[in-house]
XYZ file of C-alpha atoms in Angstrom:
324
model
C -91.863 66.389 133.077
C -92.665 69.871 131.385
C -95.410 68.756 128.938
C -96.154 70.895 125.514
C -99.776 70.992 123.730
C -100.072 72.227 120.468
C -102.741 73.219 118.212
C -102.663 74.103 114.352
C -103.732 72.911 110.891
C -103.109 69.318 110.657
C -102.017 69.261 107.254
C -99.829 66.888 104.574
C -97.205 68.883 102.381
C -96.835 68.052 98.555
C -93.415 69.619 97.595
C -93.218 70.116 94.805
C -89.512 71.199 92.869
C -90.584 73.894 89.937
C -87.680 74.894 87.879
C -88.167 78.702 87.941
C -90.269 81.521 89.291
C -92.596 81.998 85.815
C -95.509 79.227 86.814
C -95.527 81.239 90.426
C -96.683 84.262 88.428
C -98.891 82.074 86.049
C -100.802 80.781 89.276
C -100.763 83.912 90.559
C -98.417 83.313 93.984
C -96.682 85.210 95.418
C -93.288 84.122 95.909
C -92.359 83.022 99.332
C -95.888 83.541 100.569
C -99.048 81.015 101.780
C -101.995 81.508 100.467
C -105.374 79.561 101.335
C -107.150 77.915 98.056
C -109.906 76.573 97.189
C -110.146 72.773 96.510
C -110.432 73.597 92.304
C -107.329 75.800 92.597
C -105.444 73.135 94.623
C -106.356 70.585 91.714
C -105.460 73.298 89.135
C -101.835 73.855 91.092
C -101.341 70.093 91.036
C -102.031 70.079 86.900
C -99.581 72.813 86.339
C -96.809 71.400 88.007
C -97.998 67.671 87.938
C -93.950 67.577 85.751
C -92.400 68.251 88.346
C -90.821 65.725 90.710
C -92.915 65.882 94.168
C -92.711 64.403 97.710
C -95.287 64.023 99.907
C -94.833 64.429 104.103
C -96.588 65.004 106.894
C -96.680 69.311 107.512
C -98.715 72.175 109.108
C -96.499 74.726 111.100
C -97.302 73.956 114.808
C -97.598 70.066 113.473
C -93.642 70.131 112.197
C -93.129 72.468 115.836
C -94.299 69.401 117.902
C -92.959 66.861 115.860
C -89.690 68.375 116.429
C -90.033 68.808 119.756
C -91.412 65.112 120.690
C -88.096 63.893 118.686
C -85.906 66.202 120.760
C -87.331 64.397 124.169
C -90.226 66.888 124.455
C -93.324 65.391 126.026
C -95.347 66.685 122.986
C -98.995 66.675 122.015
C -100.739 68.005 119.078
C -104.936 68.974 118.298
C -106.012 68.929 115.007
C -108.596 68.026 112.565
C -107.949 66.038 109.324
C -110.315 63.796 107.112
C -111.574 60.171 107.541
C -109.204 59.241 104.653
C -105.950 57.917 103.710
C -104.537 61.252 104.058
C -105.447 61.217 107.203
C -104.512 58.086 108.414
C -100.925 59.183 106.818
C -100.808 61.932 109.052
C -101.662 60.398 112.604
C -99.323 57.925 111.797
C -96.392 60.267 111.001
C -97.024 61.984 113.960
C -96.927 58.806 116.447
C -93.852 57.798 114.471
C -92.076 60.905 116.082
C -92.984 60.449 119.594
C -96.109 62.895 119.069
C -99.571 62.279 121.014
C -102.265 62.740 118.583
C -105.101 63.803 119.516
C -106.977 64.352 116.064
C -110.971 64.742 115.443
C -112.273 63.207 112.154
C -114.550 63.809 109.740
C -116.059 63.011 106.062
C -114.363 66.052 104.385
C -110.931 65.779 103.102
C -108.139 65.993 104.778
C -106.369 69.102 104.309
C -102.999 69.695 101.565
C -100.457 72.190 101.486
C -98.821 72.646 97.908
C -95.344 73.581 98.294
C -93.710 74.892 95.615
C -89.864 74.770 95.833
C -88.013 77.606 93.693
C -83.991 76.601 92.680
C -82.940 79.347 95.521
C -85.036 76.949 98.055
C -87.921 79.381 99.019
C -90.520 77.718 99.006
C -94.624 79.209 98.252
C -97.523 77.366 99.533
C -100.903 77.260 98.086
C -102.840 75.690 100.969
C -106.238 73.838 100.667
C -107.403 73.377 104.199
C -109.902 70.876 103.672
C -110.474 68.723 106.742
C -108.332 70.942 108.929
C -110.155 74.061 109.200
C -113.517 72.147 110.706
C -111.228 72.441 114.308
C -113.909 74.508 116.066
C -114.381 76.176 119.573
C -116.720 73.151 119.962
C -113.527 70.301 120.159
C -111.932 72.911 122.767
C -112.599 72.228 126.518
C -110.354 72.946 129.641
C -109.626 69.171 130.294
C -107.383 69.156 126.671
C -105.329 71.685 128.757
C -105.165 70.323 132.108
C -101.472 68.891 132.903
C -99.475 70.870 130.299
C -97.214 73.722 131.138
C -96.648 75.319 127.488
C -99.497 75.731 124.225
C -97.833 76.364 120.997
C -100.103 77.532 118.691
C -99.081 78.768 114.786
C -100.389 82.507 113.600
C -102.478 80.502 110.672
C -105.210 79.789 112.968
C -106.100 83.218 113.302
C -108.228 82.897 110.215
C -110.549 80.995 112.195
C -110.917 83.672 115.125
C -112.993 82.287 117.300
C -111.120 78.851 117.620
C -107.676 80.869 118.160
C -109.408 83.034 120.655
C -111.185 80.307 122.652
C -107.568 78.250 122.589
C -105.714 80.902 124.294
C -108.497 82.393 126.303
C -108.589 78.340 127.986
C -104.307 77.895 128.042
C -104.381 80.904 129.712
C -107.332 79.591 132.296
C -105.217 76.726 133.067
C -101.840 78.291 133.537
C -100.077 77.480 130.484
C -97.721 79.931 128.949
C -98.622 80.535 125.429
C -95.952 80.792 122.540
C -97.402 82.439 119.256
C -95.451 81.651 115.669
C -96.287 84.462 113.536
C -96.678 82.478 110.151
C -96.233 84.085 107.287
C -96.126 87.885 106.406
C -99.431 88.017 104.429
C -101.085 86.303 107.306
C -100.325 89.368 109.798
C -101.122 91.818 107.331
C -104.471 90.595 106.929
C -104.748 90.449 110.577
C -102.438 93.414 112.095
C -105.386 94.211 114.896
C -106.127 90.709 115.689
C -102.721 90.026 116.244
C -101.926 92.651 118.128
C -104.584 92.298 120.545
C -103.934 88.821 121.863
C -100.135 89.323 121.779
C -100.345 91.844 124.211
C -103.611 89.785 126.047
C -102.153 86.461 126.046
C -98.740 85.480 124.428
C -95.788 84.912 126.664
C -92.888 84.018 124.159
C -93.153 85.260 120.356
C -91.798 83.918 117.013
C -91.421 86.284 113.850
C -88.794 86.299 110.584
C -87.935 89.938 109.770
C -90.801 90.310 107.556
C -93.095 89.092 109.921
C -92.141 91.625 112.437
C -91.535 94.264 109.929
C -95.611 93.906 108.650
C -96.710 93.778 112.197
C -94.798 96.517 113.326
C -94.055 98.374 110.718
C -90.801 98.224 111.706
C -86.863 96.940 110.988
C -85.852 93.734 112.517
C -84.071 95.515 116.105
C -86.704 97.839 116.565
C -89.445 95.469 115.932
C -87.716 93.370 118.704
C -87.756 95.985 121.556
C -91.391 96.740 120.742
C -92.500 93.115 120.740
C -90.571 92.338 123.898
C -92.529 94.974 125.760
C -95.579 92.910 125.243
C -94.030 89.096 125.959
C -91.575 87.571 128.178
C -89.831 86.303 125.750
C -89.138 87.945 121.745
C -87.742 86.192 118.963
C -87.628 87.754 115.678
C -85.167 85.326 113.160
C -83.296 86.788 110.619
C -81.962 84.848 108.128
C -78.924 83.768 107.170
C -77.365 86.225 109.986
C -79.767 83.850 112.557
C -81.511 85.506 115.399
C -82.178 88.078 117.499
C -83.808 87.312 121.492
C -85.129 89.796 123.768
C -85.792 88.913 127.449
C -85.910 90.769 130.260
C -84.402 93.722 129.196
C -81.900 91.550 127.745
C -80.711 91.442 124.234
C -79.031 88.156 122.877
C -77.658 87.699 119.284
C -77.672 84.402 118.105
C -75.732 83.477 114.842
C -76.720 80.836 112.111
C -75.334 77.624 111.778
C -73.581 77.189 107.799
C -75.811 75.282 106.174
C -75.782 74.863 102.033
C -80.035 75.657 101.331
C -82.076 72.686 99.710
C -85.558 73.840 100.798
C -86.553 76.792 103.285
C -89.281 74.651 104.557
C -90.090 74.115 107.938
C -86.982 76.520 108.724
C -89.217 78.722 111.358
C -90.704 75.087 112.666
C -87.824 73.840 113.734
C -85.985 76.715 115.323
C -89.387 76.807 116.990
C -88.518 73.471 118.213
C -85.102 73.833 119.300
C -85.750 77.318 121.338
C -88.864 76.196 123.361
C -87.211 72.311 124.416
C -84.534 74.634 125.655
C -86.738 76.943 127.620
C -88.681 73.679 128.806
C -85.376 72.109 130.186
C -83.972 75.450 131.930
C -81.111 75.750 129.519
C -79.698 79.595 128.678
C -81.102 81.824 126.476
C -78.305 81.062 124.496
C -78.163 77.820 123.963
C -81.868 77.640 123.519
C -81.257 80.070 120.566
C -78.359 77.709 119.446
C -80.418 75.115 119.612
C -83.139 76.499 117.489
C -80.890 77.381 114.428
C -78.941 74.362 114.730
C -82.450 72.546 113.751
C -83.323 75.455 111.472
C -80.163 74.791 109.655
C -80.165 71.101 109.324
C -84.063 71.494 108.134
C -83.129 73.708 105.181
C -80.214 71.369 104.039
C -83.241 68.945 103.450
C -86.184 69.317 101.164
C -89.272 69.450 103.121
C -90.038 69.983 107.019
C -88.678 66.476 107.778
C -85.519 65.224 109.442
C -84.358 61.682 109.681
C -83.845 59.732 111.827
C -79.944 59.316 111.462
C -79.626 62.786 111.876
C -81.640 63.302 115.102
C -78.813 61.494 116.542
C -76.631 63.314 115.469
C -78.336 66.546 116.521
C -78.691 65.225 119.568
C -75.037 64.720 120.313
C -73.832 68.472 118.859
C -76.781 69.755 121.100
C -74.962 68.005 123.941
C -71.965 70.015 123.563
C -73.379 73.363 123.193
């Protein structure tokens, strides 16, 4: 059995459904983007919106990746690092509710939130307080965590802490594994264009990116940004939107269409077709359908507020996947 680690912030999402774009600007963030805050300006986002009706689930972008993958059949492990708390505790459990393997170090600080805050058009802003989950170090990384696993999954966030996303693929790529890099969010690359480019060429086999991902890393529109990733990795994925994706492999070009879906909440959108493309890949199936398979989970994701999918339709997932 094809066996999938992955490593990210192990985080909990608060979503959180604001009325209109003003308390964005008031907060100072910018719409549709992540940015990492402080614990005072997480408690400060939570008093400004503390009005609003909220949810609170299990999130972190590789977390939601694997999560989705485990429920698909995937064998499917995750690393992380959360607090000795109830938050915690929350989060392990969500995770071994899916299927997932946890294998989560602990410690005194707490664990870390992600504020999401859910605009009537269903983009979504997150103003992140790591907490707990940034304390992941090169320290918890050794070569036995990778031994027996074919794929690492690891989410573009991490490369904030350098020498932990470094030292992870420097080790998959030690042990064999092929490495599949999700670009995270368009601010993220721009603060770390070099970076990036540097271990996509060195180390990443199969890359993720929305338009504006590729667009900031390449400079770039969404086709050419395609062709100029896909000379660096096997496989090239830059989604776009509501007119779905775009695949390059091989010299190949595939265009993959989005599935109708009426948009609650973009979250977890890029999670999820994450999902659906790599247990695809994992199980031999075509380019295609892998592709299908990732916006078919992208799609039912957004018709749902939050990263979350339940459990009735899984099934259901699982039987249109079937006949793909």
């Amino acid at each position: 059995m094809t066996k999938i680690l992955g490593i990210g912030n192990a985080l909990v999402d608060q979503l959180i459904l604001i009325d209109n774009d003003h308390i964005l600007s008031e907060l100072s963030l910018p719409k549709g983007s992540m940015q990492l805050v402080d614990s005072d300006t997480s408690f400060k986002v939570g008093d400004a919106t503390a009005h609003f009706v909220s949810s609170m689930a299990s999130g972190g972008s590789a977390a939601n990746t694997i999560r989705g993958l485990a429920k698909l059949g995937t064998h499917a492990t995750f690393v992380g690092h959360v607090g000795d708390d109830a938050i915690g505790n929350f989060f392990n459990d969500d995770l071994v509710d899916s299927g997932v393997i946890p294998l989560l170090f602990r410690s005194n600080t707490p664990s870390g939130i992600a504020k999401a805050l859910v605009t009537p058009d269903g983009e979504r802003t997150f103003a992140t307080y790591l907490g707990a989950a940034v304390e992941l170090s090169t320290g918890h990384l050794n070569t036995e965590i990778f031994t027996g696993y074919d794929f690492l999954y690891i989410e573009g966030y991490l490369v904030f802490n350098s020498p932990l996303f470094l030292k992870a693929l420097e080790l998959a790529k030690e042990a064999g594994l092929k490495i599949a890099l999700d670009l995270a969010s368009y601010n993220v690359v721009e603060a770390n264009r070099d970076l990036l480019n540097k271990v996509i060429s060195e180390y990443v086999d199969i890359i993720f990116a929305n338009e504006e991902e590729a667009k900031a890393l390449t400079g770039l529109e969404p086709n050419e940004a395609l062709l100029k990733l896909a000379e660096k990795c096997e496989y090239a994925i830059v989604k776009i939107g509501a007119r779905g994706s775009i695949i390059a492999h091989k010299g190949d070009i595939f265009q993959i269409d989005a599935f109708p879906a009426i948009v609650a909440d973009t979250t977890g959108a890029g999670d999820m077709y994450a999902a659906g493309f790599l247990h695809g890949l994992v199980n031999n199936w075509t380019i295609e359908k892998s592709g299908k398979t990732g916006s078919l989970l992208a799609a039912k994701v957004i018709s749902v507020v939050g990263a979350k999918i339940d459990n009735q339709q899984w099934e259901e997932i699982r039987g249109i996947i079937h006949e793909l």
